[in-house]
């Protein structure tokens, strides 16, 4: 299910490289991961109930769900698992976040759909759409900042980028146009929300990636105070903020159904 602005480059492997000192922040990282995935599924459900369109992968999931008679969350899990199998020939390495993404997003989506009714009237639909898109940005910032690896759909994108040599932007566009067209032909909902999501999710994800970023651990003190100044290590530079939709370690942001 989400997501989704163009990326300048992909990582050599989708497994995230934790920032300095993240091992000591494991409880926080786990909370961010699973809270983010739960909110991701919930945000996708809000978009479904708004009835104004979905992001490309959820258009595909919804179309398949209507054809198979399954819930959209179940389809999301099944598609995520199948996409993860495509990592094998691409030699991608899944992380905890990758495997968790397959199951947690779909389960959360179905649970939210069970308690949030479909709204009627344009005002209510627009409000639910706005809530869903913003919540998706929050969820993206939470779970990507946890640095446990990308979702299966984004790993497919970065894997194809590495294997084909094509730009991530081109690969991503090709994949999302393909699933969008297939989902539309299957009966998925394409509408104004599809466009709003595409335009808004990049800036929102960028903001919340910075907001939830794990702080860097302080530099270790010099081994010897008497060491000559010329031998001291150069001052570390700060890590540049990720491009919209890209995780801090260079991996791509999740696809909301994905994620």
Short mmCIF file of C-alpha atoms in Angstrom, two decimals:
data_model
loop_
_atom_site.label_atom_id
_atom_site.label_comp_id
_atom_site.label_asym_id
_atom_site.label_seq_id
_atom_site.Cartn_x
_atom_site.Cartn_y
_atom_site.Cartn_z
CA UNK A 1 0.00 0.00 0.00
CA UNK A 2 1.93 3.01 0.01
CA UNK A 3 3.88 4.74 -1.48
CA UNK A 4 5.91 6.49 -3.21
CA UNK A 5 7.58 9.48 -4.53
CA UNK A 6 10.50 9.07 -6.95
CA UNK A 7 13.83 7.90 -5.54
CA UNK A 8 17.20 8.95 -6.90
CA UNK A 9 18.95 5.66 -6.21
CA UNK A 10 18.51 2.33 -4.52
CA UNK A 11 20.66 0.45 -2.02
CA UNK A 12 22.90 -2.48 -2.88
CA UNK A 13 20.76 -4.52 -0.49
CA UNK A 14 17.41 -3.66 1.05
CA UNK A 15 18.40 -4.64 4.56
CA UNK A 16 18.74 -1.47 6.57
CA UNK A 17 22.05 -0.37 8.06
CA UNK A 18 21.28 0.86 11.56
CA UNK A 19 22.56 4.23 12.59
CA UNK A 20 25.26 4.49 15.21
CA UNK A 21 23.87 3.45 18.61
CA UNK A 22 20.55 2.07 17.32
CA UNK A 23 21.23 -1.24 19.06
CA UNK A 24 20.75 0.53 22.36
CA UNK A 25 17.44 1.88 21.11
CA UNK A 26 15.99 -1.49 20.09
CA UNK A 27 12.78 -1.14 22.15
CA UNK A 28 12.03 2.24 20.57
CA UNK A 29 12.80 0.91 17.11
CA UNK A 30 10.45 -2.04 17.57
CA UNK A 31 7.67 0.24 18.80
CA UNK A 32 8.18 2.52 15.80
CA UNK A 33 8.18 -0.41 13.41
CA UNK A 34 4.98 -2.07 14.56
CA UNK A 35 3.12 1.13 15.36
CA UNK A 36 4.04 2.43 11.92
CA UNK A 37 2.88 -0.74 10.17
CA UNK A 38 -0.40 -0.76 12.11
CA UNK A 39 -1.05 2.88 11.23
CA UNK A 40 -0.12 2.19 7.62
CA UNK A 41 -2.83 -0.44 7.35
CA UNK A 42 -5.30 1.82 9.15
CA UNK A 43 -4.55 4.73 6.81
CA UNK A 44 -5.11 2.53 3.77
CA UNK A 45 -8.46 1.46 5.22
CA UNK A 46 -9.48 5.11 5.65
CA UNK A 47 -8.80 5.70 1.97
CA UNK A 48 -10.94 2.69 1.07
CA UNK A 49 -13.85 3.98 3.16
CA UNK A 50 -13.49 7.50 1.73
CA UNK A 51 -14.40 6.01 -1.65
CA UNK A 52 -12.46 8.57 -3.70
CA UNK A 53 -9.68 6.32 -5.00
CA UNK A 54 -6.62 4.48 -3.71
CA UNK A 55 -2.89 4.38 -4.27
CA UNK A 56 -1.74 2.13 -7.16
CA UNK A 57 -1.00 -1.02 -5.16
CA UNK A 58 -4.25 -0.79 -3.21
CA UNK A 59 -6.18 -0.29 -6.46
CA UNK A 60 -4.66 -3.63 -7.49
CA UNK A 61 -5.44 -5.25 -4.13
CA UNK A 62 -9.02 -4.00 -4.20
CA UNK A 63 -9.56 -5.23 -7.76
CA UNK A 64 -8.22 -8.69 -6.89
CA UNK A 65 -10.32 -8.77 -3.72
CA UNK A 66 -13.48 -8.14 -5.70
CA UNK A 67 -12.63 -10.90 -8.17
CA UNK A 68 -11.59 -13.47 -5.57
CA UNK A 69 -14.15 -12.66 -2.90
CA UNK A 70 -11.40 -12.12 -0.32
CA UNK A 71 -10.93 -9.18 2.00
CA UNK A 72 -8.57 -6.51 0.71
CA UNK A 73 -6.28 -7.07 3.70
CA UNK A 74 -6.00 -10.78 2.90
CA UNK A 75 -5.15 -9.96 -0.71
CA UNK A 76 -2.53 -7.48 0.50
CA UNK A 77 -0.88 -10.20 2.59
CA UNK A 78 -0.98 -12.72 -0.27
CA UNK A 79 0.42 -10.26 -2.81
CA UNK A 80 3.12 -9.16 -0.37
CA UNK A 81 4.19 -12.77 0.14
CA UNK A 82 4.30 -13.42 -3.62
CA UNK A 83 6.30 -10.25 -4.23
CA UNK A 84 8.72 -11.31 -1.50
CA UNK A 85 9.36 -14.54 -3.42
CA UNK A 86 10.54 -12.41 -6.33
CA UNK A 87 13.36 -11.19 -4.10
CA UNK A 88 15.04 -14.61 -4.45
CA UNK A 89 16.18 -14.29 -8.08
CA UNK A 90 16.94 -10.61 -7.45
CA UNK A 91 19.20 -11.60 -4.54
CA UNK A 92 17.55 -9.21 -2.12
CA UNK A 93 17.87 -9.75 1.63
CA UNK A 94 14.71 -9.19 3.71
CA UNK A 95 14.83 -7.66 7.17
CA UNK A 96 12.47 -7.90 10.13
CA UNK A 97 10.55 -4.93 8.78
CA UNK A 98 10.16 -6.63 5.40
CA UNK A 99 8.56 -9.80 6.78
CA UNK A 100 6.49 -7.87 9.34
CA UNK A 101 5.24 -5.59 6.57
CA UNK A 102 3.77 -8.54 4.66
CA UNK A 103 1.44 -9.49 7.51
CA UNK A 104 0.94 -6.46 9.74
CA UNK A 105 -0.35 -4.00 7.12
CA UNK A 106 -3.03 -6.30 5.74
CA UNK A 107 -4.22 -7.40 9.18
CA UNK A 108 -4.43 -3.81 10.39
CA UNK A 109 -6.27 -2.81 7.24
CA UNK A 110 -8.98 -5.44 7.70
CA UNK A 111 -9.31 -4.65 11.40
CA UNK A 112 -9.82 -0.95 10.66
CA UNK A 113 -12.33 -1.67 7.89
CA UNK A 114 -14.34 -3.69 10.41
CA UNK A 115 -14.84 -0.69 12.72
CA UNK A 116 -14.75 2.34 10.41
CA UNK A 117 -17.86 2.60 8.20
CA UNK A 118 -17.91 3.93 4.66
CA UNK A 119 -18.78 7.62 4.66
CA UNK A 120 -21.21 9.42 2.38
CA UNK A 121 -21.28 13.01 1.22
CA UNK A 122 -18.37 14.84 -0.39
CA UNK A 123 -17.36 16.75 2.75
CA UNK A 124 -17.05 13.60 4.85
CA UNK A 125 -15.23 11.80 2.05
CA UNK A 126 -12.68 14.60 1.63
CA UNK A 127 -12.05 14.74 5.39
CA UNK A 128 -11.50 10.98 5.56
CA UNK A 129 -9.25 11.16 2.51
CA UNK A 130 -7.14 13.89 4.12
CA UNK A 131 -6.91 11.93 7.38
CA UNK A 132 -5.85 8.81 5.51
CA UNK A 133 -3.11 10.52 3.51
CA UNK A 134 -1.66 12.36 6.52
CA UNK A 135 -1.80 9.21 8.68
CA UNK A 136 -0.02 7.33 5.91
CA UNK A 137 2.77 9.91 6.01
CA UNK A 138 3.05 9.50 9.79
CA UNK A 139 3.15 5.71 9.43
CA UNK A 140 5.80 5.90 6.72
CA UNK A 141 8.02 8.09 8.88
CA UNK A 142 7.61 5.77 11.88
CA UNK A 143 8.38 2.43 10.34
CA UNK A 144 11.08 3.48 7.87
CA UNK A 145 12.92 5.43 10.57
CA UNK A 146 13.02 2.23 12.63
CA UNK A 147 15.52 0.92 10.04
CA UNK A 148 14.45 -2.71 9.86
CA UNK A 149 14.39 -2.90 6.07
CA UNK A 150 11.95 -1.90 3.29
CA UNK A 151 8.62 -3.45 2.44
CA UNK A 152 8.45 -6.25 -0.15
CA UNK A 153 7.16 -4.02 -2.95
CA UNK A 154 9.90 -1.44 -2.53
CA UNK A 155 12.49 -4.19 -2.31
CA UNK A 156 11.22 -5.45 -5.65
CA UNK A 157 11.72 -1.98 -7.06
CA UNK A 158 15.27 -1.55 -5.77
CA UNK A 159 16.14 -5.12 -6.79
CA UNK A 160 15.01 -4.50 -10.37
CA UNK A 161 16.96 -1.23 -10.32
CA UNK A 162 20.14 -3.09 -9.40
CA UNK A 163 19.63 -5.94 -11.86
CA UNK A 164 18.56 -3.86 -14.88
CA UNK A 165 20.62 -0.73 -14.35
CA UNK A 166 17.52 1.40 -14.93
CA UNK A 167 16.88 4.36 -12.68
CA UNK A 168 14.77 3.83 -9.58
CA UNK A 169 12.42 6.54 -10.83
CA UNK A 170 11.83 4.65 -14.08
CA UNK A 171 11.47 1.24 -12.42
CA UNK A 172 9.09 2.60 -9.80
CA UNK A 173 6.96 4.37 -12.38
CA UNK A 174 6.78 1.23 -14.52
CA UNK A 175 5.74 -0.99 -11.62
CA UNK A 176 3.13 1.40 -10.27
CA UNK A 177 1.59 2.14 -13.67
CA UNK A 178 1.39 -1.61 -14.30
CA UNK A 179 -0.37 -2.44 -11.01
CA UNK A 180 -2.60 0.64 -11.33
CA UNK A 181 -3.76 -0.38 -14.81
CA UNK A 182 -4.25 -4.01 -13.75
CA UNK A 183 -6.16 -2.96 -10.65
CA UNK A 184 -8.40 -0.61 -12.62
CA UNK A 185 -9.21 -3.36 -15.13
CA UNK A 186 -10.04 -5.69 -12.22
CA UNK A 187 -12.45 -3.15 -10.76
CA UNK A 188 -10.29 -1.25 -8.27
CA UNK A 189 -11.16 2.36 -7.46
CA UNK A 190 -9.15 5.06 -9.23
CA UNK A 191 -10.10 8.65 -8.43
CA UNK A 192 -9.02 12.00 -7.09
CA UNK A 193 -7.47 10.34 -4.03
CA UNK A 194 -5.08 8.46 -6.32
CA UNK A 195 -3.72 11.77 -7.57
CA UNK A 196 -3.77 13.46 -4.14
CA UNK A 197 -1.84 10.57 -2.65
CA UNK A 198 0.78 10.65 -5.40
CA UNK A 199 1.36 14.39 -4.92
CA UNK A 200 1.19 14.58 -1.12
CA UNK A 201 2.88 11.44 0.17
CA UNK A 202 6.42 12.49 -0.79
CA UNK A 203 6.50 15.76 1.20
CA UNK A 204 4.63 14.16 4.12
CA UNK A 205 6.98 11.20 4.27
CA UNK A 206 10.00 13.53 4.11
CA UNK A 207 8.72 15.57 7.04
CA UNK A 208 7.88 12.59 9.24
CA UNK A 209 11.09 10.74 8.39
CA UNK A 210 12.96 13.69 9.89
CA UNK A 211 10.53 13.98 12.80
CA UNK A 212 10.87 10.32 13.86
CA UNK A 213 14.53 9.85 12.93
CA UNK A 214 16.59 8.08 15.55
CA UNK A 215 19.16 10.41 17.13
CA UNK A 216 22.78 9.60 16.43
CA UNK A 217 24.83 8.31 19.35
CA UNK A 218 27.54 10.72 20.56
CA UNK A 219 31.04 10.18 19.24
CA UNK A 220 33.28 8.04 21.46
CA UNK A 221 35.96 10.06 23.30
CA UNK A 222 39.48 10.01 21.93
CA UNK A 223 41.54 7.01 23.05
CA UNK A 224 44.32 9.20 24.37
CA UNK A 225 44.26 12.84 25.30
CA UNK A 226 47.95 13.05 24.44
CA UNK A 227 47.46 11.94 20.85
CA UNK A 228 48.71 14.54 18.37
CA UNK A 229 46.08 16.75 16.83
CA UNK A 230 47.15 15.73 13.32
CA UNK A 231 46.24 12.10 14.09
CA UNK A 232 42.76 12.85 15.33
CA UNK A 233 39.81 11.72 13.22
CA UNK A 234 38.09 14.38 11.13
CA UNK A 235 34.84 15.78 12.42
CA UNK A 236 31.88 13.68 11.37
CA UNK A 237 29.36 15.20 9.06
CA UNK A 238 25.65 14.92 9.57
CA UNK A 239 23.73 12.46 7.46
CA UNK A 240 21.73 14.30 4.79
CA UNK A 241 17.98 14.07 5.07
CA UNK A 242 16.49 11.32 2.90
CA UNK A 243 14.83 12.16 -0.36
CA UNK A 244 11.01 12.11 -0.13
CA UNK A 245 9.89 8.51 -0.03
CA UNK A 246 13.40 7.18 0.63
CA UNK A 247 14.50 5.69 3.92
CA UNK A 248 17.49 7.15 5.78
CA UNK A 249 19.69 4.26 4.66
CA UNK A 250 18.73 4.68 1.01
CA UNK A 251 16.03 2.05 0.85
CA UNK A 252 12.69 2.90 -0.61
CA UNK A 253 9.58 3.77 1.32
CA UNK A 254 6.73 1.16 1.60
CA UNK A 255 3.92 0.64 -0.55
CA UNK A 256 0.90 0.83 1.45
CA UNK A 257 -0.30 -2.25 1.15
CA UNK A 258 2.89 -2.91 1.65
CA UNK A 259 4.39 -1.35 2.60
#
